[in-house]
């Protein structure tokens, strides 16, 4: 959330400020990884985190694994070809706006609609209890962008070099098909946008 980011970094980069339990956005890939590094140092200094554990961004494979939560359908709750169930699980272009200005917080006025991010955890979770994996914000991943390799692979890593970083899922301003578990996109790591956010994972160092 914006509140969590500010408590670690000392500032809030978000465009949609004013409601601190909204997800943090407008943090570049570097802003996201810096947060993970600083959070690791903070938690280790407080004695809450062993030296061989660290916070980091998920790899693209880890992100999709967590999003699917053991499922093989288009979404973690089913295929939903007509997107009938999607509003119960995600914020996207059809439900993340108001026709009147918000009483609290900042919004973007686009073609007669006041768009904004929404507080986290309001939509139904996936089978593993994770909320907002579909929609809300596109999320930075650790990997450089590259095409998938052929064959069967386990826990694949992205390419060693590149010019764009992976972002997964769609955002509050995307069409429903962009929210599928398999949807992938990419952008330059210094891109700062109200469409992009992230979530941190905790893992042993080196993994």
PDB file of C-alpha atoms in Angstrom:
ATOM      1  CA  UNK A   1       0.000   0.000   0.000  1.00  0.00           C
ATOM      2  CA  UNK A   2       0.971   3.655  -0.179  1.00  0.00           C
ATOM      3  CA  UNK A   3       1.240   3.730   3.591  1.00  0.00           C
ATOM      4  CA  UNK A   4       3.625   0.751   3.631  1.00  0.00           C
ATOM      5  CA  UNK A   5       5.791   2.258   0.911  1.00  0.00           C
ATOM      6  CA  UNK A   6       6.007   5.620   2.645  1.00  0.00           C
ATOM      7  CA  UNK A   7       6.840   4.052   5.999  1.00  0.00           C
ATOM      8  CA  UNK A   8       9.930   2.463   4.464  1.00  0.00           C
ATOM      9  CA  UNK A   9      11.002   4.956   1.798  1.00  0.00           C
ATOM     10  CA  UNK A  10       9.930   8.194   3.466  1.00  0.00           C
ATOM     11  CA  UNK A  11       7.831   9.438   0.557  1.00  0.00           C
ATOM     12  CA  UNK A  12       4.796   8.427  -1.493  1.00  0.00           C
ATOM     13  CA  UNK A  13       5.222   8.587  -5.291  1.00  0.00           C
ATOM     14  CA  UNK A  14       1.590   7.756  -6.082  1.00  0.00           C
ATOM     15  CA  UNK A  15      -0.593   9.823  -8.378  1.00  0.00           C
ATOM     16  CA  UNK A  16      -3.735   8.580  -6.632  1.00  0.00           C
ATOM     17  CA  UNK A  17      -2.785   9.942  -3.232  1.00  0.00           C
ATOM     18  CA  UNK A  18      -5.015  10.871  -0.336  1.00  0.00           C
ATOM     19  CA  UNK A  19      -6.147   7.330   0.535  1.00  0.00           C
ATOM     20  CA  UNK A  20      -3.115   5.518   1.922  1.00  0.00           C
ATOM     21  CA  UNK A  21      -4.560   1.981   1.797  1.00  0.00           C
ATOM     22  CA  UNK A  22      -4.679   2.234  -1.973  1.00  0.00           C
ATOM     23  CA  UNK A  23      -1.856   0.363  -3.723  1.00  0.00           C
ATOM     24  CA  UNK A  24       1.305   2.342  -4.316  1.00  0.00           C
ATOM     25  CA  UNK A  25       1.882   3.247  -7.963  1.00  0.00           C
ATOM     26  CA  UNK A  26       4.066   5.592  -9.995  1.00  0.00           C
ATOM     27  CA  UNK A  27       7.086   3.753  -8.616  1.00  0.00           C
ATOM     28  CA  UNK A  28       9.472   2.649 -11.356  1.00  0.00           C
ATOM     29  CA  UNK A  29      11.055  -0.807 -11.392  1.00  0.00           C
ATOM     30  CA  UNK A  30      13.981   0.812  -9.586  1.00  0.00           C
ATOM     31  CA  UNK A  31      11.634   2.304  -6.991  1.00  0.00           C
ATOM     32  CA  UNK A  32      10.131  -1.129  -6.429  1.00  0.00           C
ATOM     33  CA  UNK A  33      13.471  -2.906  -6.074  1.00  0.00           C
ATOM     34  CA  UNK A  34      14.843  -0.140  -3.845  1.00  0.00           C
ATOM     35  CA  UNK A  35      11.830  -0.608  -1.576  1.00  0.00           C
ATOM     36  CA  UNK A  36      12.547  -4.343  -1.351  1.00  0.00           C
ATOM     37  CA  UNK A  37      16.186  -3.728  -0.520  1.00  0.00           C
ATOM     38  CA  UNK A  38      15.462  -1.115   2.119  1.00  0.00           C
ATOM     39  CA  UNK A  39      12.707  -3.238   3.682  1.00  0.00           C
ATOM     40  CA  UNK A  40      15.152  -6.147   3.907  1.00  0.00           C
ATOM     41  CA  UNK A  41      17.731  -3.967   5.689  1.00  0.00           C
ATOM     42  CA  UNK A  42      15.098  -2.569   8.042  1.00  0.00           C
ATOM     43  CA  UNK A  43      13.729  -5.969   9.017  1.00  0.00           C
ATOM     44  CA  UNK A  44      17.181  -7.491   9.487  1.00  0.00           C
ATOM     45  CA  UNK A  45      18.278  -4.555  11.654  1.00  0.00           C
ATOM     46  CA  UNK A  46      15.168  -5.038  13.811  1.00  0.00           C
ATOM     47  CA  UNK A  47      15.957  -8.746  14.236  1.00  0.00           C
ATOM     48  CA  UNK A  48      12.792  -9.844  12.458  1.00  0.00           C
ATOM     49  CA  UNK A  49      14.485 -11.325   9.404  1.00  0.00           C
ATOM     50  CA  UNK A  50      17.397 -13.813   9.247  1.00  0.00           C
ATOM     51  CA  UNK A  51      20.441 -12.668   7.303  1.00  0.00           C
ATOM     52  CA  UNK A  52      19.879 -15.245   4.559  1.00  0.00           C
ATOM     53  CA  UNK A  53      16.363 -14.067   3.696  1.00  0.00           C
ATOM     54  CA  UNK A  54      15.416 -11.052   1.621  1.00  0.00           C
ATOM     55  CA  UNK A  55      12.484  -9.232   0.079  1.00  0.00           C
ATOM     56  CA  UNK A  56      12.504  -8.887  -3.714  1.00  0.00           C
ATOM     57  CA  UNK A  57      10.215  -8.721  -6.707  1.00  0.00           C
ATOM     58  CA  UNK A  58       8.801 -12.038  -7.904  1.00  0.00           C
ATOM     59  CA  UNK A  59      10.101 -13.588 -11.076  1.00  0.00           C
ATOM     60  CA  UNK A  60       7.537 -13.728 -13.864  1.00  0.00           C
ATOM     61  CA  UNK A  61       7.103 -17.461 -13.275  1.00  0.00           C
ATOM     62  CA  UNK A  62       6.576 -16.933  -9.544  1.00  0.00           C
ATOM     63  CA  UNK A  63       4.040 -14.198 -10.214  1.00  0.00           C
ATOM     64  CA  UNK A  64       1.966 -16.384 -12.530  1.00  0.00           C
ATOM     65  CA  UNK A  65       2.236 -19.343 -10.151  1.00  0.00           C
ATOM     66  CA  UNK A  66       0.858 -17.193  -7.326  1.00  0.00           C
ATOM     67  CA  UNK A  67      -1.841 -15.687  -9.550  1.00  0.00           C
ATOM     68  CA  UNK A  68      -3.069 -19.057 -10.813  1.00  0.00           C
ATOM     69  CA  UNK A  69      -2.990 -20.600  -7.332  1.00  0.00           C
ATOM     70  CA  UNK A  70      -3.082 -24.137  -8.705  1.00  0.00           C
ATOM     71  CA  UNK A  71      -5.588 -23.415 -11.479  1.00  0.00           C
ATOM     72  CA  UNK A  72      -5.232 -23.797 -15.252  1.00  0.00           C
ATOM     73  CA  UNK A  73      -8.188 -21.641 -16.326  1.00  0.00           C
ATOM     74  CA  UNK A  74      -8.049 -18.149 -17.822  1.00  0.00           C
ATOM     75  CA  UNK A  75      -8.601 -16.619 -14.396  1.00  0.00           C
ATOM     76  CA  UNK A  76      -7.932 -18.077 -10.968  1.00  0.00           C
ATOM     77  CA  UNK A  77     -11.676 -18.517 -10.440  1.00  0.00           C
ATOM     78  CA  UNK A  78     -12.519 -20.025 -13.859  1.00  0.00           C
ATOM     79  CA  UNK A  79     -12.557 -19.291 -17.590  1.00  0.00           C
ATOM     80  CA  UNK A  80     -15.383 -16.729 -17.434  1.00  0.00           C
ATOM     81  CA  UNK A  81     -15.611 -16.204 -21.221  1.00  0.00           C
ATOM     82  CA  UNK A  82     -18.121 -13.362 -20.870  1.00  0.00           C
ATOM     83  CA  UNK A  83     -16.309 -11.704 -17.933  1.00  0.00           C
ATOM     84  CA  UNK A  84     -19.485 -12.006 -15.869  1.00  0.00           C
ATOM     85  CA  UNK A  85     -17.690 -12.911 -12.625  1.00  0.00           C
ATOM     86  CA  UNK A  86     -14.686 -10.646 -13.120  1.00  0.00           C
ATOM     87  CA  UNK A  87     -16.124  -7.580 -11.294  1.00  0.00           C
ATOM     88  CA  UNK A  88     -16.199  -9.608  -8.073  1.00  0.00           C
ATOM     89  CA  UNK A  89     -12.448 -10.293  -8.343  1.00  0.00           C
ATOM     90  CA  UNK A  90     -10.857  -7.291 -10.033  1.00  0.00           C
ATOM     91  CA  UNK A  91     -10.709  -3.557 -10.659  1.00  0.00           C
ATOM     92  CA  UNK A  92     -10.473  -2.692 -14.355  1.00  0.00           C
ATOM     93  CA  UNK A  93     -11.811  -0.163 -16.869  1.00  0.00           C
ATOM     94  CA  UNK A  94     -15.461  -1.107 -16.407  1.00  0.00           C
ATOM     95  CA  UNK A  95     -15.650  -0.655 -12.630  1.00  0.00           C
ATOM     96  CA  UNK A  96     -12.774   1.535 -11.405  1.00  0.00           C
ATOM     97  CA  UNK A  97     -14.466   4.862 -12.031  1.00  0.00           C
ATOM     98  CA  UNK A  98     -17.164   7.168 -10.721  1.00  0.00           C
ATOM     99  CA  UNK A  99     -19.343   9.620 -12.613  1.00  0.00           C
ATOM    100  CA  UNK A 100     -18.831  12.218  -9.898  1.00  0.00           C
ATOM    101  CA  UNK A 101     -15.616  13.549  -8.352  1.00  0.00           C
ATOM    102  CA  UNK A 102     -14.412  11.521  -5.348  1.00  0.00           C
ATOM    103  CA  UNK A 103     -15.006  12.942  -1.895  1.00  0.00           C
ATOM    104  CA  UNK A 104     -11.534  11.827  -0.794  1.00  0.00           C
ATOM    105  CA  UNK A 105      -8.369  11.295  -2.780  1.00  0.00           C
ATOM    106  CA  UNK A 106      -7.232  12.055  -6.316  1.00  0.00           C
ATOM    107  CA  UNK A 107      -8.777  10.777  -9.547  1.00  0.00           C
ATOM    108  CA  UNK A 108      -8.116  11.111 -13.267  1.00  0.00           C
ATOM    109  CA  UNK A 109     -10.920  12.575 -15.364  1.00  0.00           C
ATOM    110  CA  UNK A 110     -11.057  10.660 -18.633  1.00  0.00           C
ATOM    111  CA  UNK A 111     -13.959  10.972 -21.089  1.00  0.00           C
ATOM    112  CA  UNK A 112     -16.574  11.845 -18.484  1.00  0.00           C
ATOM    113  CA  UNK A 113     -15.358   9.365 -15.873  1.00  0.00           C
ATOM    114  CA  UNK A 114     -13.339   9.879 -12.697  1.00  0.00           C
ATOM    115  CA  UNK A 115     -10.895   6.964 -12.596  1.00  0.00           C
ATOM    116  CA  UNK A 116      -8.785   5.983  -9.597  1.00  0.00           C
ATOM    117  CA  UNK A 117      -7.199   3.054  -7.884  1.00  0.00           C
ATOM    118  CA  UNK A 118      -9.169   1.487  -5.045  1.00  0.00           C
ATOM    119  CA  UNK A 119      -8.185   0.389  -1.520  1.00  0.00           C
ATOM    120  CA  UNK A 120      -6.572  -3.038  -1.502  1.00  0.00           C
ATOM    121  CA  UNK A 121      -8.316  -6.266  -0.512  1.00  0.00           C
ATOM    122  CA  UNK A 122     -11.879  -5.329  -1.430  1.00  0.00           C
ATOM    123  CA  UNK A 123     -12.295  -7.949  -4.141  1.00  0.00           C
ATOM    124  CA  UNK A 124     -12.529 -11.718  -3.672  1.00  0.00           C
ATOM    125  CA  UNK A 125      -9.186 -13.515  -3.256  1.00  0.00           C
ATOM    126  CA  UNK A 126      -7.839 -16.330  -5.407  1.00  0.00           C
ATOM    127  CA  UNK A 127      -7.760 -19.904  -4.003  1.00  0.00           C
ATOM    128  CA  UNK A 128      -4.577 -19.135  -2.054  1.00  0.00           C
ATOM    129  CA  UNK A 129      -6.056 -16.049  -0.397  1.00  0.00           C
ATOM    130  CA  UNK A 130      -4.229 -13.473  -2.532  1.00  0.00           C
ATOM    131  CA  UNK A 131      -6.255 -10.397  -3.474  1.00  0.00           C
ATOM    132  CA  UNK A 132      -5.916  -8.081  -6.469  1.00  0.00           C
ATOM    133  CA  UNK A 133      -3.793 -10.431  -8.556  1.00  0.00           C
ATOM    134  CA  UNK A 134      -6.214  -9.706 -11.403  1.00  0.00           C
ATOM    135  CA  UNK A 135      -6.447  -6.000 -12.162  1.00  0.00           C
ATOM    136  CA  UNK A 136      -5.967  -2.972  -9.912  1.00  0.00           C
ATOM    137  CA  UNK A 137      -2.386  -2.398 -11.120  1.00  0.00           C
ATOM    138  CA  UNK A 138      -0.004  -4.051 -13.539  1.00  0.00           C
ATOM    139  CA  UNK A 139       2.791  -5.422 -11.378  1.00  0.00           C
ATOM    140  CA  UNK A 140       6.531  -5.245 -11.878  1.00  0.00           C
ATOM    141  CA  UNK A 141       8.431  -8.529 -11.983  1.00  0.00           C
ATOM    142  CA  UNK A 142      12.119  -9.172 -11.494  1.00  0.00           C
ATOM    143  CA  UNK A 143      12.762 -10.470 -15.035  1.00  0.00           C
ATOM    144  CA  UNK A 144      13.924  -8.791 -18.187  1.00  0.00           C
ATOM    145  CA  UNK A 145      11.439  -9.271 -21.005  1.00  0.00           C
ATOM    146  CA  UNK A 146      12.105 -12.185 -23.344  1.00  0.00           C
ATOM    147  CA  UNK A 147      10.179 -14.765 -25.311  1.00  0.00           C
ATOM    148  CA  UNK A 148       9.354 -18.068 -23.639  1.00  0.00           C
ATOM    149  CA  UNK A 149      11.682 -20.954 -24.379  1.00  0.00           C
ATOM    150  CA  UNK A 150      10.263 -24.105 -25.901  1.00  0.00           C
ATOM    151  CA  UNK A 151       9.613 -27.361 -24.088  1.00  0.00           C
ATOM    152  CA  UNK A 152       8.788 -28.026 -20.471  1.00  0.00           C
ATOM    153  CA  UNK A 153      10.618 -25.964 -17.863  1.00  0.00           C
ATOM    154  CA  UNK A 154      10.425 -25.671 -14.076  1.00  0.00           C
ATOM    155  CA  UNK A 155      10.664 -22.277 -12.348  1.00  0.00           C
ATOM    156  CA  UNK A 156      12.188 -20.507 -15.395  1.00  0.00           C
ATOM    157  CA  UNK A 157      14.170 -17.305 -15.030  1.00  0.00           C
ATOM    158  CA  UNK A 158      14.103 -14.415 -17.479  1.00  0.00           C
ATOM    159  CA  UNK A 159      16.978 -13.529 -19.824  1.00  0.00           C
ATOM    160  CA  UNK A 160      20.210 -12.220 -18.355  1.00  0.00           C
ATOM    161  CA  UNK A 161      19.993  -8.874 -20.150  1.00  0.00           C
ATOM    162  CA  UNK A 162      17.417  -6.716 -21.860  1.00  0.00           C
ATOM    163  CA  UNK A 163      15.947  -3.248 -22.205  1.00  0.00           C
ATOM    164  CA  UNK A 164      12.427  -3.784 -20.779  1.00  0.00           C
ATOM    165  CA  UNK A 165      11.194  -5.389 -17.575  1.00  0.00           C
ATOM    166  CA  UNK A 166       8.157  -7.653 -17.300  1.00  0.00           C
ATOM    167  CA  UNK A 167       4.865  -6.385 -15.876  1.00  0.00           C
ATOM    168  CA  UNK A 168       2.025  -8.818 -15.268  1.00  0.00           C
ATOM    169  CA  UNK A 169      -1.767  -8.460 -15.139  1.00  0.00           C
ATOM    170  CA  UNK A 170      -3.806  -5.533 -16.342  1.00  0.00           C
ATOM    171  CA  UNK A 171      -4.590  -2.363 -14.429  1.00  0.00           C
ATOM    172  CA  UNK A 172      -7.580  -0.261 -13.413  1.00  0.00           C
ATOM    173  CA  UNK A 173      -7.692   1.171 -16.958  1.00  0.00           C
ATOM    174  CA  UNK A 174      -7.284  -2.054 -18.959  1.00  0.00           C
ATOM    175  CA  UNK A 175      -9.738  -4.260 -20.818  1.00  0.00           C
ATOM    176  CA  UNK A 176     -10.850  -7.532 -19.184  1.00  0.00           C
ATOM    177  CA  UNK A 177      -8.680  -9.785 -21.380  1.00  0.00           C
ATOM    178  CA  UNK A 178      -5.568  -8.072 -19.952  1.00  0.00           C
ATOM    179  CA  UNK A 179      -6.423  -9.439 -16.497  1.00  0.00           C
ATOM    180  CA  UNK A 180      -6.012 -13.125 -17.452  1.00  0.00           C
ATOM    181  CA  UNK A 181      -3.481 -15.142 -15.451  1.00  0.00           C
ATOM    182  CA  UNK A 182      -1.370 -15.644 -18.583  1.00  0.00           C
ATOM    183  CA  UNK A 183      -1.333 -12.026 -19.768  1.00  0.00           C
ATOM    184  CA  UNK A 184       2.137 -10.506 -19.947  1.00  0.00           C
ATOM    185  CA  UNK A 185       3.489  -7.112 -20.897  1.00  0.00           C
ATOM    186  CA  UNK A 186       6.737  -5.178 -20.653  1.00  0.00           C
ATOM    187  CA  UNK A 187       8.051  -1.645 -20.335  1.00  0.00           C
ATOM    188  CA  UNK A 188      11.254   0.267 -19.621  1.00  0.00           C
ATOM    189  CA  UNK A 189      12.342  -0.079 -15.977  1.00  0.00           C
ATOM    190  CA  UNK A 190      12.419   3.686 -15.441  1.00  0.00           C
ATOM    191  CA  UNK A 191       8.789   4.057 -16.546  1.00  0.00           C
ATOM    192  CA  UNK A 192       6.731   5.881 -13.911  1.00  0.00           C
ATOM    193  CA  UNK A 193       3.004   5.380 -14.359  1.00  0.00           C
ATOM    194  CA  UNK A 194      -0.200   5.307 -12.357  1.00  0.00           C
ATOM    195  CA  UNK A 195      -0.883   1.976 -14.051  1.00  0.00           C
ATOM    196  CA  UNK A 196       2.099   0.133 -12.508  1.00  0.00           C
ATOM    197  CA  UNK A 197       2.628  -1.181  -9.000  1.00  0.00           C
ATOM    198  CA  UNK A 198       4.229  -4.200  -7.380  1.00  0.00           C
ATOM    199  CA  UNK A 199       4.146  -6.710  -4.572  1.00  0.00           C
ATOM    200  CA  UNK A 200       7.160  -8.037  -2.714  1.00  0.00           C
ATOM    201  CA  UNK A 201       7.992 -11.667  -2.025  1.00  0.00           C
ATOM    202  CA  UNK A 202      10.123 -13.017   0.807  1.00  0.00           C
ATOM    203  CA  UNK A 203      12.640 -15.669  -0.201  1.00  0.00           C
ATOM    204  CA  UNK A 204      16.004 -17.152   0.783  1.00  0.00           C
ATOM    205  CA  UNK A 205      18.901 -15.202  -0.702  1.00  0.00           C
ATOM    206  CA  UNK A 206      19.936 -16.576  -4.072  1.00  0.00           C
ATOM    207  CA  UNK A 207      16.461 -17.780  -5.003  1.00  0.00           C
TER     208      UNK A 207
END
